[in-house]
Coordinates of C-alpha atoms and ligand atoms in Angstrom, one line a residue:
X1 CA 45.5 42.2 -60.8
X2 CA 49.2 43.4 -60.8
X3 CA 48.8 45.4 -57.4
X4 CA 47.0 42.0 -55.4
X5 CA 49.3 41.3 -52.4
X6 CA 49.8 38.0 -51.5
X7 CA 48.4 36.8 -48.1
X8 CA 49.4 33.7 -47.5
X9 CA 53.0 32.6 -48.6
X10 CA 53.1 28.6 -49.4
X11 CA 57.1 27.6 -49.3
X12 CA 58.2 24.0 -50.1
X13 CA 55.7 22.6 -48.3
X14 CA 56.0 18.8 -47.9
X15 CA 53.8 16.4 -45.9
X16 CA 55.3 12.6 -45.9
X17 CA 52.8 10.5 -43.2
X18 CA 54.2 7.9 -41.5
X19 CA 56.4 7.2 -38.4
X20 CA 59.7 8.3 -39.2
X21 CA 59.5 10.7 -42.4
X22 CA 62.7 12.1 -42.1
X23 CA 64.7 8.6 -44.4
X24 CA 61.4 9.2 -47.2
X25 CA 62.1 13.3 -47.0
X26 CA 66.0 12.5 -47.7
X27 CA 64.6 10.1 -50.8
X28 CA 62.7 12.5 -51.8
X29 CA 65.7 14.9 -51.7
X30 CA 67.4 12.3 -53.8
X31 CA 64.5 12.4 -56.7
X32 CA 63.1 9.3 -55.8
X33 CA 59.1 8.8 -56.5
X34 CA 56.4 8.5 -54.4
X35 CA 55.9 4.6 -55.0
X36 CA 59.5 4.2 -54.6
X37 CA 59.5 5.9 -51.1
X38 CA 56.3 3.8 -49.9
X39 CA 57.7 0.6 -50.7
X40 CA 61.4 1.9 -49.2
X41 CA 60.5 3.2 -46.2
X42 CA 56.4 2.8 -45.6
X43 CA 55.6 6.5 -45.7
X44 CA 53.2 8.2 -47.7
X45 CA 54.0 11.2 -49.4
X46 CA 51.1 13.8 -49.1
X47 CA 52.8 16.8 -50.6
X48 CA 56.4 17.6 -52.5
X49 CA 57.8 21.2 -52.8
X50 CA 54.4 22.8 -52.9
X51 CA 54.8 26.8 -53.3
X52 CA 51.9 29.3 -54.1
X53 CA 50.7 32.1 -52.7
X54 CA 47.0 33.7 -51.7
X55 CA 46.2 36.9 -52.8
X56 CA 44.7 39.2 -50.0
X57 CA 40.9 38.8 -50.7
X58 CA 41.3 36.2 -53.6
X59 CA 39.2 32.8 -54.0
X60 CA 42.2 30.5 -54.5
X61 CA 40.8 27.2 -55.6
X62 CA 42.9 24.0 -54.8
X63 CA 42.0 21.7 -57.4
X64 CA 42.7 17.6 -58.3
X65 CA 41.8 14.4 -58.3
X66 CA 41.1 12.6 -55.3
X67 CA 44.1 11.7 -53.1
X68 CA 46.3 14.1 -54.9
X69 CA 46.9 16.1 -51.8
X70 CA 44.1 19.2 -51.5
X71 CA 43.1 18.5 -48.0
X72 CA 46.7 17.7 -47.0
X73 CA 47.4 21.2 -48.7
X74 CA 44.5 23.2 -46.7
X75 CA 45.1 21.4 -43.3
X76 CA 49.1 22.1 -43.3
X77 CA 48.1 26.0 -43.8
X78 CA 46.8 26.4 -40.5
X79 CA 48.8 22.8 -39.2
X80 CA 45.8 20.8 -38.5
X81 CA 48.4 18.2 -40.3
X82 CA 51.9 19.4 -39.3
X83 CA 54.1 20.0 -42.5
X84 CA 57.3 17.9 -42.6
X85 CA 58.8 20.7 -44.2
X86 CA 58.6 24.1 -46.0
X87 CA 57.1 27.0 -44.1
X88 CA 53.5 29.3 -44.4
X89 CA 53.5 32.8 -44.2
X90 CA 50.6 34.2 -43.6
X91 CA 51.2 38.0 -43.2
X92 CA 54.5 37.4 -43.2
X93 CA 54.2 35.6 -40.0
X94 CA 55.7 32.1 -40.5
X95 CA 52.5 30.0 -39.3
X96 CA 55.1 26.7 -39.3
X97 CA 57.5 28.7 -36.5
X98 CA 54.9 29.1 -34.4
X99 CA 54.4 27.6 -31.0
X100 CA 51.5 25.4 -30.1
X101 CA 49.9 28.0 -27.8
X102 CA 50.6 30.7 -30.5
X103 CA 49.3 28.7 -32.9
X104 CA 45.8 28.0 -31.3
X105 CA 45.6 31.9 -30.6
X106 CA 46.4 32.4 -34.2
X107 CA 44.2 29.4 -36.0
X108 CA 41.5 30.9 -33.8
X109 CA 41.5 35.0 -35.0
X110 CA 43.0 34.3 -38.5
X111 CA 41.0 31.2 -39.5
X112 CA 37.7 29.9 -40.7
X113 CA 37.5 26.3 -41.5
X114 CA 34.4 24.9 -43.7
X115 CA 34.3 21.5 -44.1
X116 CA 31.8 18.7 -46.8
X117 CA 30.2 17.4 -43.3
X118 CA 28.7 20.2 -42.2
X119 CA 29.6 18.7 -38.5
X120 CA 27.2 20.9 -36.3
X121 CA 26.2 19.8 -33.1
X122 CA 22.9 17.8 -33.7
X123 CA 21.3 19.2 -30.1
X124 CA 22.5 23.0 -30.3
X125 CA 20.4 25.1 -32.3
X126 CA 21.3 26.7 -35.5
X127 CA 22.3 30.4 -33.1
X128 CA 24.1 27.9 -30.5
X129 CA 26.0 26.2 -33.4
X130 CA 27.2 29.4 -35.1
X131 CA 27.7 31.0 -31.6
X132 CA 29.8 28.0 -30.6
X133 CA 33.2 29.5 -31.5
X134 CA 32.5 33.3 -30.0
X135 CA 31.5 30.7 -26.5
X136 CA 35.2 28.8 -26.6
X137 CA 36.6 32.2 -27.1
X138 CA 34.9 33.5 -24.1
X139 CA 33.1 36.1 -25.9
X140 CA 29.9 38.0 -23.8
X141 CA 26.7 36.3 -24.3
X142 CA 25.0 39.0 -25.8
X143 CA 28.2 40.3 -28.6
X144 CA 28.1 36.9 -29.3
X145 CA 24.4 36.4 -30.1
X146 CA 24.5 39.9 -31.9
X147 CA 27.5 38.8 -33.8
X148 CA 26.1 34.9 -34.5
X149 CA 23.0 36.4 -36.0
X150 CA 24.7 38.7 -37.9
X151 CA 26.4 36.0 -39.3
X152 CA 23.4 33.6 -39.8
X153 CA 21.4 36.8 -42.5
X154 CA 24.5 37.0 -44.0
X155 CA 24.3 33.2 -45.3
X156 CA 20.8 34.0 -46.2
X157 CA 19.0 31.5 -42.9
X158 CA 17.3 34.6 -41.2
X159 CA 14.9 33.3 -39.0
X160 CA 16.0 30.2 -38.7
X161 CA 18.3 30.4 -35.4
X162 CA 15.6 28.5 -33.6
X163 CA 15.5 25.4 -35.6
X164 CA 17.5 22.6 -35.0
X165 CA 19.9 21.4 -37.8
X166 CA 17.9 17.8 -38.2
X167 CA 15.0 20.6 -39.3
X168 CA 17.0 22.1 -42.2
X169 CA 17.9 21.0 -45.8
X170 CA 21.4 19.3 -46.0
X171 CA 22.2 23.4 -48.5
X172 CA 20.8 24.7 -44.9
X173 CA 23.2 23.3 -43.1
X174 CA 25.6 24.3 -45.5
X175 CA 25.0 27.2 -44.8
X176 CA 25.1 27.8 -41.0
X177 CA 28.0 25.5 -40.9
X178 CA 29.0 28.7 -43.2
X179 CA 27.8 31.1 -40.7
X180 CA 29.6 29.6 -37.6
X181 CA 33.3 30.0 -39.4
X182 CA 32.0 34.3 -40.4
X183 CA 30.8 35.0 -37.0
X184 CA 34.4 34.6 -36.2
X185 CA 35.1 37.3 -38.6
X186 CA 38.6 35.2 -39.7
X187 CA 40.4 37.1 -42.7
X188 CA 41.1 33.7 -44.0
X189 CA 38.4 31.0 -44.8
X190 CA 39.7 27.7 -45.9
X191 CA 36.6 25.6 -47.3
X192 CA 37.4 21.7 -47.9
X193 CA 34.7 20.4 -50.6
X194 CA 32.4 22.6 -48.6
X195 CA 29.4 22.2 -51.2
X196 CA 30.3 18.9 -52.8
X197 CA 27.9 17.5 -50.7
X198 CA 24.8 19.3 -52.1
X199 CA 22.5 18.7 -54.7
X200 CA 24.1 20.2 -58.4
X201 CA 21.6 23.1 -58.2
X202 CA 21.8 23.7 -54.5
X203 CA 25.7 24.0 -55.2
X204 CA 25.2 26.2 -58.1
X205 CA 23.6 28.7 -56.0
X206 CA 25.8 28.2 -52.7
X207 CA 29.1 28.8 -56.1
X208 CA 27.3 32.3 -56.5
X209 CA 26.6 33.0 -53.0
X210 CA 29.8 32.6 -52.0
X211 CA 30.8 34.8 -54.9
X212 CA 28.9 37.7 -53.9
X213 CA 29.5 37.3 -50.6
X214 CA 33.5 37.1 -51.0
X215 CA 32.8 40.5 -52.8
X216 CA 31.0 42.4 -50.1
X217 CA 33.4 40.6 -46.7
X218 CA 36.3 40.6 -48.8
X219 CA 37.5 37.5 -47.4
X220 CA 40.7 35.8 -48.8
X221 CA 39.4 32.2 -49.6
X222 CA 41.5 28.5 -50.2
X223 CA 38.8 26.7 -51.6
X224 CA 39.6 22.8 -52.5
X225 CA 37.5 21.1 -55.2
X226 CA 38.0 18.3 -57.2
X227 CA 35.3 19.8 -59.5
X228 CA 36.0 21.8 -62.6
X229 CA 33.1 23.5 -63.5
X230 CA 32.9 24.4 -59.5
X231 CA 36.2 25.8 -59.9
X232 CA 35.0 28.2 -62.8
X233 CA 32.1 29.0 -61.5
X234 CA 34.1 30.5 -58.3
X235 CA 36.2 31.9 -61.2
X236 CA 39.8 32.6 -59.0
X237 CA 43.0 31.2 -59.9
X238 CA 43.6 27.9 -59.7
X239 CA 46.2 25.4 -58.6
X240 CA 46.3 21.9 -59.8
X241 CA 47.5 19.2 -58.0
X242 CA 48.8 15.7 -58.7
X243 CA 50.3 13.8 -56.6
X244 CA 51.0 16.1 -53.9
X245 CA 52.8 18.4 -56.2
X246 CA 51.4 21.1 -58.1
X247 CA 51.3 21.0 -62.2
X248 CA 50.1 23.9 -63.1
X249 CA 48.1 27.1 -61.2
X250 CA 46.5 30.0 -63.6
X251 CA 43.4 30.9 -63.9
X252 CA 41.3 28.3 -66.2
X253 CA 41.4 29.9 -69.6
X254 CA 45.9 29.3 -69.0
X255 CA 45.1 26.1 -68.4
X256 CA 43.2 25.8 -71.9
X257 CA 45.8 27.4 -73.9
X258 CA 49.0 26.5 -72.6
X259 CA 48.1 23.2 -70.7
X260 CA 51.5 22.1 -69.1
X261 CA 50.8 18.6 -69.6
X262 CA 48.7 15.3 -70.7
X263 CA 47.3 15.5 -67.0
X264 CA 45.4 19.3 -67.4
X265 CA 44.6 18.8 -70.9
X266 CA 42.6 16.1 -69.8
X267 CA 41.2 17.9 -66.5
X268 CA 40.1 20.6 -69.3
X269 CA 39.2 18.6 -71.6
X270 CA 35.3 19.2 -71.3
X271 CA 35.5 22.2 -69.8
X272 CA 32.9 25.3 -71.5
X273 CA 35.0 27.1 -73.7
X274 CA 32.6 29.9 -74.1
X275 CA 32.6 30.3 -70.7
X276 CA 36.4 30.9 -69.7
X277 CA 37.8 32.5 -72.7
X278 CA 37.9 35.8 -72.3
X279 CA 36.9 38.1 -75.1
X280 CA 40.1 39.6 -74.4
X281 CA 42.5 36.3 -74.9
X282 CA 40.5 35.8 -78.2
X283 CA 40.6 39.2 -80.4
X284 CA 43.0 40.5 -82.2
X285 CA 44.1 44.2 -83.5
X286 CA 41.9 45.8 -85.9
X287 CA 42.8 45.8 -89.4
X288 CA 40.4 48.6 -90.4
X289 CA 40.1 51.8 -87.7
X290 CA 39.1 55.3 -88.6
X291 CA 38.7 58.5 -86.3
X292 CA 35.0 60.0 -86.6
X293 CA 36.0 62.4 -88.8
X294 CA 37.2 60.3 -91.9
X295 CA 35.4 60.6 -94.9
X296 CA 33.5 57.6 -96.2
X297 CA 35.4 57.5 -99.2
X298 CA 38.9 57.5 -97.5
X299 CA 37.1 54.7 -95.1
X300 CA 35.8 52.6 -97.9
X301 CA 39.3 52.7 -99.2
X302 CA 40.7 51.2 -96.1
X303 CA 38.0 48.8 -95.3
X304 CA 38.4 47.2 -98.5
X305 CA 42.5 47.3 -98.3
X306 CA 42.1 45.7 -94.5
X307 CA 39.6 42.4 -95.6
X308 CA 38.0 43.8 -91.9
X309 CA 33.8 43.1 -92.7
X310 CA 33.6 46.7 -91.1
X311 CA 35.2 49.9 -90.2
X312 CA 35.6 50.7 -86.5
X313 CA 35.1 54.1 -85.7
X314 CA 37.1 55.6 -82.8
X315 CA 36.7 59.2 -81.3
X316 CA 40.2 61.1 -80.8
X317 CA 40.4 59.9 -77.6
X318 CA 40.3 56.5 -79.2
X319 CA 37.3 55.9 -77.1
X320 CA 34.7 52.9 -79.4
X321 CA 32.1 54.8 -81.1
X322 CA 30.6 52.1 -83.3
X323 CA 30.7 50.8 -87.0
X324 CA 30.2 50.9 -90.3
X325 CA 30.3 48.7 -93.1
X326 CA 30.9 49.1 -96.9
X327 CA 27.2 49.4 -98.2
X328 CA 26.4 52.5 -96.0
X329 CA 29.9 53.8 -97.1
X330 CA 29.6 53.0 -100.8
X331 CA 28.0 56.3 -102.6
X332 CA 28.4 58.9 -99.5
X333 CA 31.4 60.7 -100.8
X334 CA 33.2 63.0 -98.4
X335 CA 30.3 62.7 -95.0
X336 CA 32.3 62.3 -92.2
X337 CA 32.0 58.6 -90.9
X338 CA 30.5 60.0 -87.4
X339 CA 27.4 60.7 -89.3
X340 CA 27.1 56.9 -90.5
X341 CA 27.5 55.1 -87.6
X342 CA 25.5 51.8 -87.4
X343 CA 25.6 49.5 -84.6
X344 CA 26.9 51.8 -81.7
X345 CA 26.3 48.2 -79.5
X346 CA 28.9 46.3 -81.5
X347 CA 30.8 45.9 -78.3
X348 CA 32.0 43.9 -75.2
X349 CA 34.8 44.7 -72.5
X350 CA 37.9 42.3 -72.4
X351 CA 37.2 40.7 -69.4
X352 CA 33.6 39.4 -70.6
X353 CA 33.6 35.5 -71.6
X354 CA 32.9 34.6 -75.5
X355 CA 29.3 33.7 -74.1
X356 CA 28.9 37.4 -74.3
X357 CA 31.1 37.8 -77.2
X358 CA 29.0 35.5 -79.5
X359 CA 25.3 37.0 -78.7
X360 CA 26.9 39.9 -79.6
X361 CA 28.0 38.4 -82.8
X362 CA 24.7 36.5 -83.6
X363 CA 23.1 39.8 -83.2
X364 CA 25.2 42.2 -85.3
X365 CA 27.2 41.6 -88.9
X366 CA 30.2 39.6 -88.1
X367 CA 32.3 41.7 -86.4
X368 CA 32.4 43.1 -82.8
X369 CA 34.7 45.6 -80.6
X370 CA 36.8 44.8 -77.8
X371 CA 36.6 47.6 -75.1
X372 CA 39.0 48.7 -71.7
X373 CA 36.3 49.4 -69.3
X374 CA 36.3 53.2 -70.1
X375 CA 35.5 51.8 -74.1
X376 CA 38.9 52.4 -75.2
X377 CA 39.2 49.9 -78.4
X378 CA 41.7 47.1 -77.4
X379 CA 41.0 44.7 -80.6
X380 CA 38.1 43.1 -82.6
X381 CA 36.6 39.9 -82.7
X382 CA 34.9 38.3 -86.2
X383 CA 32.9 35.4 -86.8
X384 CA 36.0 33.6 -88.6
X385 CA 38.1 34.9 -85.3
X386 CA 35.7 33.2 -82.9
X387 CA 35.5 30.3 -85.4
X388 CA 39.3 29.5 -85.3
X389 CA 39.6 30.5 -81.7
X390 CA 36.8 27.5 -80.8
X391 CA 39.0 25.4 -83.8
X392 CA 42.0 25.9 -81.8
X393 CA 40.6 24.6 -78.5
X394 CA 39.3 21.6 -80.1
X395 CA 41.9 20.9 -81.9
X396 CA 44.4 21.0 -78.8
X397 CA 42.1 18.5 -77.0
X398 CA 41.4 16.2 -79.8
X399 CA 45.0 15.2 -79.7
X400 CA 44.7 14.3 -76.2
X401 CA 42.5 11.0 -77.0
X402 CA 43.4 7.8 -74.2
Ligands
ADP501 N1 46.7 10.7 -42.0 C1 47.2 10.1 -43.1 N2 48.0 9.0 -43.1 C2 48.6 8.5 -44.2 N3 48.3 8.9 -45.4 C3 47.5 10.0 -45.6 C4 46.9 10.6 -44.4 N4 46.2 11.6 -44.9 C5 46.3 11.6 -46.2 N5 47.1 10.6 -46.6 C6 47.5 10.3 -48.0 O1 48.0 11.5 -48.6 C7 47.5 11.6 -50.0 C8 46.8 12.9 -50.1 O2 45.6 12.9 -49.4 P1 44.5 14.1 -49.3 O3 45.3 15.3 -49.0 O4 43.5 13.7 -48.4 O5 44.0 14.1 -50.8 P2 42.7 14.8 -51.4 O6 42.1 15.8 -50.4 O7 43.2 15.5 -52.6 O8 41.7 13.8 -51.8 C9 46.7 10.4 -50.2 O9 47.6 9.4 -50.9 C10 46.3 9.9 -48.9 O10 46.1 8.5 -48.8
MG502 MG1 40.2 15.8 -49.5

């Protein structure tokens, strides 16, 4: 993820509402709280010195409680709420330079907005609500009725254009509200709680959906939740806001083992272990490795010296080729390991979550591989490993009791 290039640049941005914010941005200057600020001056402070950036086809997920400042956040990138100060680069253009007829022009090629309320028009049908923005832009009946139903299969509502949106399920709606922000083909889709309006499984599926759909437009995506598990299941980088500020952005398994304060240990507090910690974040370096070619003698040897339960057998490339453990090795002299291997299975690639990791580990004899994706070893995981790893979690949480 080294190479990702950042799409949108987020630079200091700061939000205070209110009349005159320019004595509350000088306070704020000064250190002074948000509290402080209100009862000084009467002006609300959205967001303080917020800076992150969007990686070209990224889901970014802006995530907090409520009133900590997401929508503010979302909004001020394409100034539906005008930033008090700071700037947003998207593409290196500065968004916060630009003037109000630029900025329509712009808001309207580079921008998709999806909001909770699905807000379609109630007497359009679903094609003439997803046409609607091809129609303000002018664009020829039939492009934009090619281009609107284009939109509508890829949400999954083929033949539904006809229906009204009374006629569809509140996950339908969803979904052509969807549609109408892709038929603009924007490179940028900001989504404000766009599925925390749907039933949990209805938004379970619309998570994945959005997923695979992400994969296949390539869309860069600010995505604000105030929902964990939602912001795992979309499985991006995540900032966290409090506030108005940000406290922390990573992706969730950071936040779990390096929590920067009392605030995201408890946002994480509950959060699926299994699911977020990468097999990867929880192995370590093998104690006991042999090339294929070692004898079983020499291996027994090492196994025992290494307190490993098995040997993990790499070819010269260093490529996993499976193990073996000391009662096939005990009694088989000089064979070369290669001819002994067991459980050629014992693996999973670094990226895969400890889900993975432990039905691997029920399965087998208390010890798996770690794998690059071309099975180059990168580090075991045991029983004990997973054991302490899950310990280690708890443990930070437990000390996080109100
Ligand atoms: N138009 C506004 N006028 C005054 N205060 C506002 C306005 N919009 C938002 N706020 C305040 O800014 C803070 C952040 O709001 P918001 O961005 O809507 O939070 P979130 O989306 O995280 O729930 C809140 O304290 C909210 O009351
Ligand atoms: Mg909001």
């Amino acid at each position: 993820m080294s190479e990702a290039q950042p799409r949108i640049k987020v630079r200091g941005l700061t939000k205070i509402f209110g009349e005159n914010p320019l004595p509350a941005l000088r306070l704020l200057e000064q250190g002074k709280g948000r509290a402080e600020i209100l009862a000084a001056t009467g002006a609300v402070v959205g967001l303080q010195d917020v800076n992150f950036d969007v990686n070209e086809g990224e889901i970014l997920v802006v995530m907090g409680l409520s009133g900590s400042g997401k929508s503010t956040c979302l909004r001020c990138i394409n100034r539906l709420v005008e930033p008090t100060a700071g700037k947003v680069l998207v593409d290196d253009i500065d968004v916060t330079a630009l003037s109000e007829k630029d900025l329509l022009a712009f808001r309207r090629t580079r921008f998709g907005m999806v909001f909770q309320q699905f807000a379609l028009f109630p007497h359009r049908t679903i094609l003439k609500n997803v046409e609607y923005g091809l129609e303000i832009q002018n664009v020829a009946p039939a492009i934009r009725t090619e281009r609107a139903l284009a939109a509508i299969e890829q949400v999954g509502l083929k033949g539904w254009d006809q229906h009204f949106p009374s006629q569809l399920s509140g996950g339908m709606q969803q979904r052509a509200g969807l549609a109408r922000a892709l038929a603009l083909d924007p490179d940028v889709l900001l989504m404000d709680e766009a599925f925390s309006a749907l039933d949990p499984l209805i938004r379970r599926d619309m998570q994945g959906e959005l997923v695979t759909l992400q994969k296949r437009l390539k869309k860069t995506i600010v995505f604000v939740s105030h929902d964990l598990d939602e912001a795992i299941a979309l499985g991006g980088r995540i900032v966290l806001m409090k506030d108005g500020r940000i406290v922390q952005q990573g992706f969730a398994a950071d936040f779990l083992a390096n929590p920067a304060d009392d605030y995201v240990r408890r946002f994480v507090e509950h959060i699926d272990v299994l699911g977020v910690v990468t097999a990867g974040d929880a192995m370590r370096e093998a104690a006991c490795v042999a090339e294929w070619s070692t004898t079983a003698d020499e291996a027994l040897g090492r196994l025992e010296q290494s307190g490993d339960p098995a040997v993990t057998v790499v070819c010269n490339e260093g490529r996993f080729q499976g193990t073996v453990e000391a009662p096939t090795l005990r009694g088989a002299g000089t064979t070369p390991i290669r001819l002994l291997l067991s459980d050629q299975d014992a693996c999973v690639v670094e990226s895969a979550t400890l889900t993975s990791a432990v039905a691997k580990l029920a399965s087998g004899r208390g010890e798996i591989a770690v794998v690059g994706p071309d099975r180059h070893l990168r580090g075991v995981i045991t029983n004990t490993d997973l054991v302490q790893a899950l310990a280690r979690r708890n443990g930070s949480s437990a000390g996080t009791a109100r």
